[in-house]
Tab-separated table of C-alpha atoms in Angstrom:
chain	number	residue	atom	x	y	z
K	1	GLY	CA	-6.747	22.541	23.223
K	2	LEU	CA	-7.445	21.170	19.741
K	3	THR	CA	-8.988	18.031	21.220
K	4	LYS	CA	-11.431	17.913	18.300
K	5	LEU	CA	-8.712	18.071	15.625
K	6	GLU	CA	-9.303	15.301	13.078
K	7	HIS	CA	-7.203	16.210	10.009
K	8	LEU	CA	-3.561	17.326	10.166
K	9	ASP	CA	-1.194	18.014	7.253
K	10	LEU	CA	2.485	18.299	8.214
K	11	TRP	CA	4.136	17.102	5.006
K	12	GLY	CA	7.424	18.730	4.087
K	13	THR	CA	7.918	20.242	7.542
K	14	GLU	CA	10.883	19.875	9.905
K	15	ILE	CA	8.904	17.770	12.374
K	16	SER	CA	10.991	15.098	14.140
K	17	ASN	CA	10.175	12.044	16.234
K	18	LYS	CA	10.194	14.297	19.294
K	19	GLY	CA	7.560	16.524	17.747
K	20	ALA	CA	5.548	13.572	16.476
K	21	ALA	CA	5.345	12.215	20.027
K	22	ASN	CA	3.070	15.160	20.838
K	23	LEU	CA	0.465	13.916	18.371
K	24	LYS	CA	-0.964	11.691	21.091
K	25	GLY	CA	-2.372	14.907	22.545
K	26	PHE	CA	-4.956	14.920	19.738
K	27	PRO	CA	-7.398	12.132	20.705
K	28	SER	CA	-9.682	12.673	17.701
K	29	LEU	CA	-6.984	12.646	15.007
K	30	SER	CA	-8.112	10.423	12.131
K	31	PHE	CA	-5.945	11.701	9.239
K	32	ILE	CA	-2.290	12.698	9.305
K	33	ASN	CA	0.097	13.472	6.455
K	34	LEU	CA	3.786	13.292	7.406
K	35	ALA	CA	5.173	12.770	3.898
K	36	TRP	CA	8.649	14.165	3.193
K	37	THR	CA	9.500	14.523	6.894
K	38	LYS	CA	12.174	13.008	9.145
K	39	VAL	CA	9.653	11.159	11.293
K	40	THR	CA	10.621	7.482	11.661
K	41	VAL	CA	8.250	6.440	14.455
K	42	LEU	CA	4.822	7.527	15.674
K	43	PRO	CA	3.100	7.277	19.049
K	44	CYS	CA	0.128	4.929	19.205
K	45	LEU	CA	-2.849	6.824	17.765
K	46	SER	CA	-5.889	4.610	18.208
K	47	SER	CA	-8.226	7.074	16.468
K	48	LEU	CA	-6.143	7.170	13.268
K	49	LYS	CA	-7.802	6.005	10.043
K	50	CYS	CA	-5.516	7.424	7.332
K	51	LEU	CA	-1.725	7.733	7.500
K	52	ASN	CA	0.615	9.160	4.858
K	53	LEU	CA	4.323	8.509	5.442
K	54	SER	CA	5.417	8.821	1.817
K	55	ASN	CA	9.121	9.409	1.209
K	56	CYS	CA	9.996	8.706	4.828
K	57	THR	CA	12.276	6.165	6.496
K	58	VAL	CA	10.132	4.072	8.823
K	59	ASP	CA	11.775	2.412	11.817
K	60	SER	CA	8.628	1.580	13.743
K	61	MET	CA	5.212	2.653	12.557
K	62	PHE	CA	3.819	2.936	16.073
K	63	ASP	CA	5.914	3.096	19.231
K	64	GLY	CA	4.724	1.099	22.214
K	65	TYR	CA	1.358	0.185	20.744
K	66	GLU	CA	-0.972	-1.564	23.179
K	67	ALA	CA	-3.741	-2.396	20.717
K	68	LYS	CA	-3.604	-2.792	16.968
K	69	VAL	CA	-4.439	0.404	15.073
K	70	PRO	CA	-7.496	0.026	12.770
K	71	LEU	CA	-6.216	2.058	9.820
K	72	SER	CA	-8.253	2.076	6.615
K	73	ARG	CA	-5.811	3.952	4.314
K	74	LEU	CA	-2.012	3.674	4.269
K	75	ILE	CA	0.212	5.641	1.899
K	76	PHE	CA	3.928	4.807	1.854
K	77	ALA	CA	4.935	5.899	-1.644
K	78	GLY	CA	8.719	6.080	-1.895
K	79	SER	CA	9.286	5.056	1.712
K	80	MET	CA	12.071	2.919	3.164
K	81	PHE	CA	11.211	0.291	5.780
K	82	ASN	CA	13.822	-1.069	8.159
K	83	ASN	CA	11.553	-3.892	9.343
K	84	PRO	CA	8.403	-4.158	7.201
K	85	LEU	CA	6.978	-7.309	8.790
K	86	GLU	CA	7.216	-5.866	12.301
K	87	ASN	CA	5.724	-2.570	11.151
K	88	PHE	CA	2.663	-4.095	9.564
K	89	SER	CA	2.108	-6.474	12.484
K	90	CYS	CA	0.912	-3.536	14.605
K	91	LEU	CA	-2.059	-2.937	12.301
K	92	ASP	CA	-5.589	-4.226	12.537
K	93	THR	CA	-5.808	-5.046	8.826
K	94	GLU	CA	-9.478	-6.000	9.107
K	95	HIS	CA	-10.313	-2.411	8.137
K	96	LEU	CA	-7.463	-1.698	5.690
K	97	TYR	CA	-8.824	-1.199	2.193
K	98	PHE	CA	-6.284	1.208	0.593
K	99	LEU	CA	-2.517	0.585	0.415
K	100	ASP	CA	-0.013	2.574	-1.650
K	101	ILE	CA	3.556	1.270	-1.465
K	102	SER	CA	4.631	2.497	-4.888
K	103	CYS	CA	8.298	3.403	-5.431
K	104	SER	CA	9.149	1.579	-2.211
K	105	SER	CA	12.010	-0.773	-1.387
K	106	PHE	CA	10.146	-3.966	-0.443
K	107	HIS	CA	11.744	-7.248	-1.507
K	108	ASP	CA	9.205	-9.450	0.291
K	109	PHE	CA	5.448	-9.008	0.040
K	110	CYS	CA	4.267	-11.783	2.366
K	111	PHE	CA	2.803	-9.156	4.717
K	112	LEU	CA	0.042	-8.722	2.117
K	113	ASN	CA	-1.360	-12.104	3.148
K	114	GLU	CA	-2.935	-10.436	6.200
K	115	MET	CA	-4.678	-7.734	4.129
K	116	SER	CA	-7.603	-9.581	2.581
K	117	LYS	CA	-9.937	-6.560	2.695
K	118	LEU	CA	-7.828	-4.443	0.324
K	119	THR	CA	-9.722	-2.930	-2.596
K	120	TYR	CA	-6.918	-0.593	-3.773
K	121	LEU	CA	-3.281	-1.696	-4.060
K	122	ASP	CA	-0.485	0.302	-5.683
K	123	LEU	CA	2.776	-1.618	-6.165
K	124	SER	CA	4.053	0.442	-9.092
K	125	SER	CA	7.721	1.307	-9.619
K	126	GLY	CA	8.814	-1.234	-7.020
K	127	ASN	CA	10.367	-4.695	-6.882
K	128	MET	CA	7.246	-6.768	-7.526
K	129	SER	CA	7.927	-9.645	-9.943
K	130	ASP	CA	6.329	-12.887	-11.119
K	131	ALA	CA	8.132	-14.768	-8.345
K	132	MET	CA	6.548	-12.551	-5.683
K	133	ILE	CA	3.011	-12.226	-7.082
K	134	ASP	CA	1.398	-15.022	-5.018
K	135	PRO	CA	0.503	-12.817	-2.000
K	136	VAL	CA	-1.364	-10.476	-4.360
K	137	ALA	CA	-3.350	-13.384	-5.791
K	138	ALA	CA	-4.053	-14.636	-2.263
K	139	ILE	CA	-5.809	-11.382	-1.322
K	140	GLY	CA	-7.342	-10.763	-4.743
K	141	ALA	CA	-10.960	-11.495	-3.815
K	142	ASN	CA	-11.818	-7.869	-2.963
K	143	LEU	CA	-9.315	-5.973	-5.127
K	144	ARG	CA	-10.870	-3.398	-7.443
K	145	ASN	CA	-7.834	-1.324	-8.407
K	146	LEU	CA	-4.337	-2.779	-8.870
K	147	ASN	CA	-1.297	-0.893	-10.146
K	148	LEU	CA	1.658	-3.041	-11.257
K	149	GLY	CA	3.096	-0.421	-13.597
K	150	ASN	CA	6.868	-0.208	-13.987
K	151	THR	CA	7.503	-3.471	-12.133
K	152	ARG	CA	9.158	-6.733	-13.231
K	153	VAL	CA	5.828	-8.479	-13.693
K	154	THR	CA	5.378	-10.298	-17.022
K	155	THR	CA	2.513	-12.214	-18.606
K	156	VAL	CA	3.389	-15.099	-16.259
K	157	GLY	CA	2.537	-12.921	-13.267
K	158	VAL	CA	-0.749	-11.814	-14.807
K	159	ALA	CA	-1.594	-15.480	-15.392
K	160	ALA	CA	-1.163	-16.100	-11.658
K	161	LEU	CA	-3.778	-13.426	-10.971
K	162	ALA	CA	-6.323	-14.760	-13.476
K	163	GLY	CA	-9.235	-16.297	-11.606
K	164	ALA	CA	-8.107	-14.721	-8.313
K	165	VAL	CA	-9.392	-11.172	-8.865
K	166	PRO	CA	-13.147	-11.468	-9.604
K	167	LYS	CA	-13.915	-7.832	-8.659
K	168	LEU	CA	-10.899	-6.160	-10.283
K	169	GLU	CA	-12.038	-3.167	-12.339
K	170	THR	CA	-8.815	-1.216	-12.978
K	171	LEU	CA	-5.401	-2.720	-13.761
K	172	SER	CA	-2.199	-0.947	-14.768
K	173	LEU	CA	0.547	-2.952	-16.469
K	174	SER	CA	2.303	-0.003	-18.098
K	175	ARG	CA	6.063	-0.314	-18.531
K	176	THR	CA	6.029	-4.055	-17.801
K	177	CYS	CA	7.378	-6.945	-19.888
K	178	ILE	CA	4.020	-8.350	-20.934
K	179	ASP	CA	3.227	-9.646	-24.438
K	180	ASP	CA	0.132	-10.331	-26.522
K	181	ALA	CA	-0.580	-13.532	-24.583
K	182	VAL	CA	-1.681	-11.337	-21.675
K	183	PHE	CA	-5.082	-10.774	-23.321
K	184	TYR	CA	-6.024	-14.394	-22.681
K	185	TYR	CA	-5.530	-13.915	-18.945
K	186	LEU	CA	-7.148	-10.476	-18.870
K	187	GLY	CA	-10.195	-12.184	-20.334
K	188	MET	CA	-10.415	-14.226	-17.134
K	189	MET	CA	-10.996	-11.080	-15.059
K	190	PRO	CA	-14.774	-10.614	-15.408
K	191	ALA	CA	-15.143	-7.140	-13.835
K	192	LEU	CA	-12.217	-5.525	-15.664
K	193	CYS	CA	-13.206	-2.266	-17.358
K	194	MET	CA	-9.987	-0.218	-17.465
K	195	VAL	CA	-6.503	-1.501	-18.411
K	196	ASN	CA	-3.288	0.449	-18.940
K	197	LEU	CA	-0.893	-1.376	-21.284
K	198	SER	CA	1.108	1.681	-22.362
K	199	ASN	CA	4.847	1.401	-23.000
K	200	THR	CA	4.790	-2.387	-23.299
K	201	SER	CA	5.616	-4.826	-26.117
K	202	ILE	CA	1.972	-5.379	-27.063
K	203	LYS	CA	1.645	-5.767	-30.858
């Protein structure tokens, strides 16, 4: 039964890893929302395109995966990762264009280097800083929407992005320690049409 099920919302339920293991019985599942649950590991779901594990603790994204999962959208807002590099290594990032890791506990963003197709990246309210901005610049070629709000990024970090984000249209730098010098570097982002500089020291 339910072999044609494609979209499943289970956020805020009492589902556990034991219950999540049964998801492999839905061969057509392409979207699943497990935000605010106790799920820490999922079975390999090769049909999955969009996964929401916001406000979860992730031990292993996919258990016993045989082939890399070609996800296109990943939402991990407010999540804790016990082994981020291992978790992201199970993904076929060739198709990943949307990544939300806002309010998350990452202290190393080198996994971004494998995500060159990203067009949307939300790093807001996390640990991103000038010292860790290089992976973002490295995958900047296709980025269209970047949220760095409420991070430790300063004008120095924005300077590192200048020239690396030719398609960037929307940029949020709200609640960051930027100054007026940032406008020089924003001017080097040719596609930029929307910028959020609220709650900063801009004069």
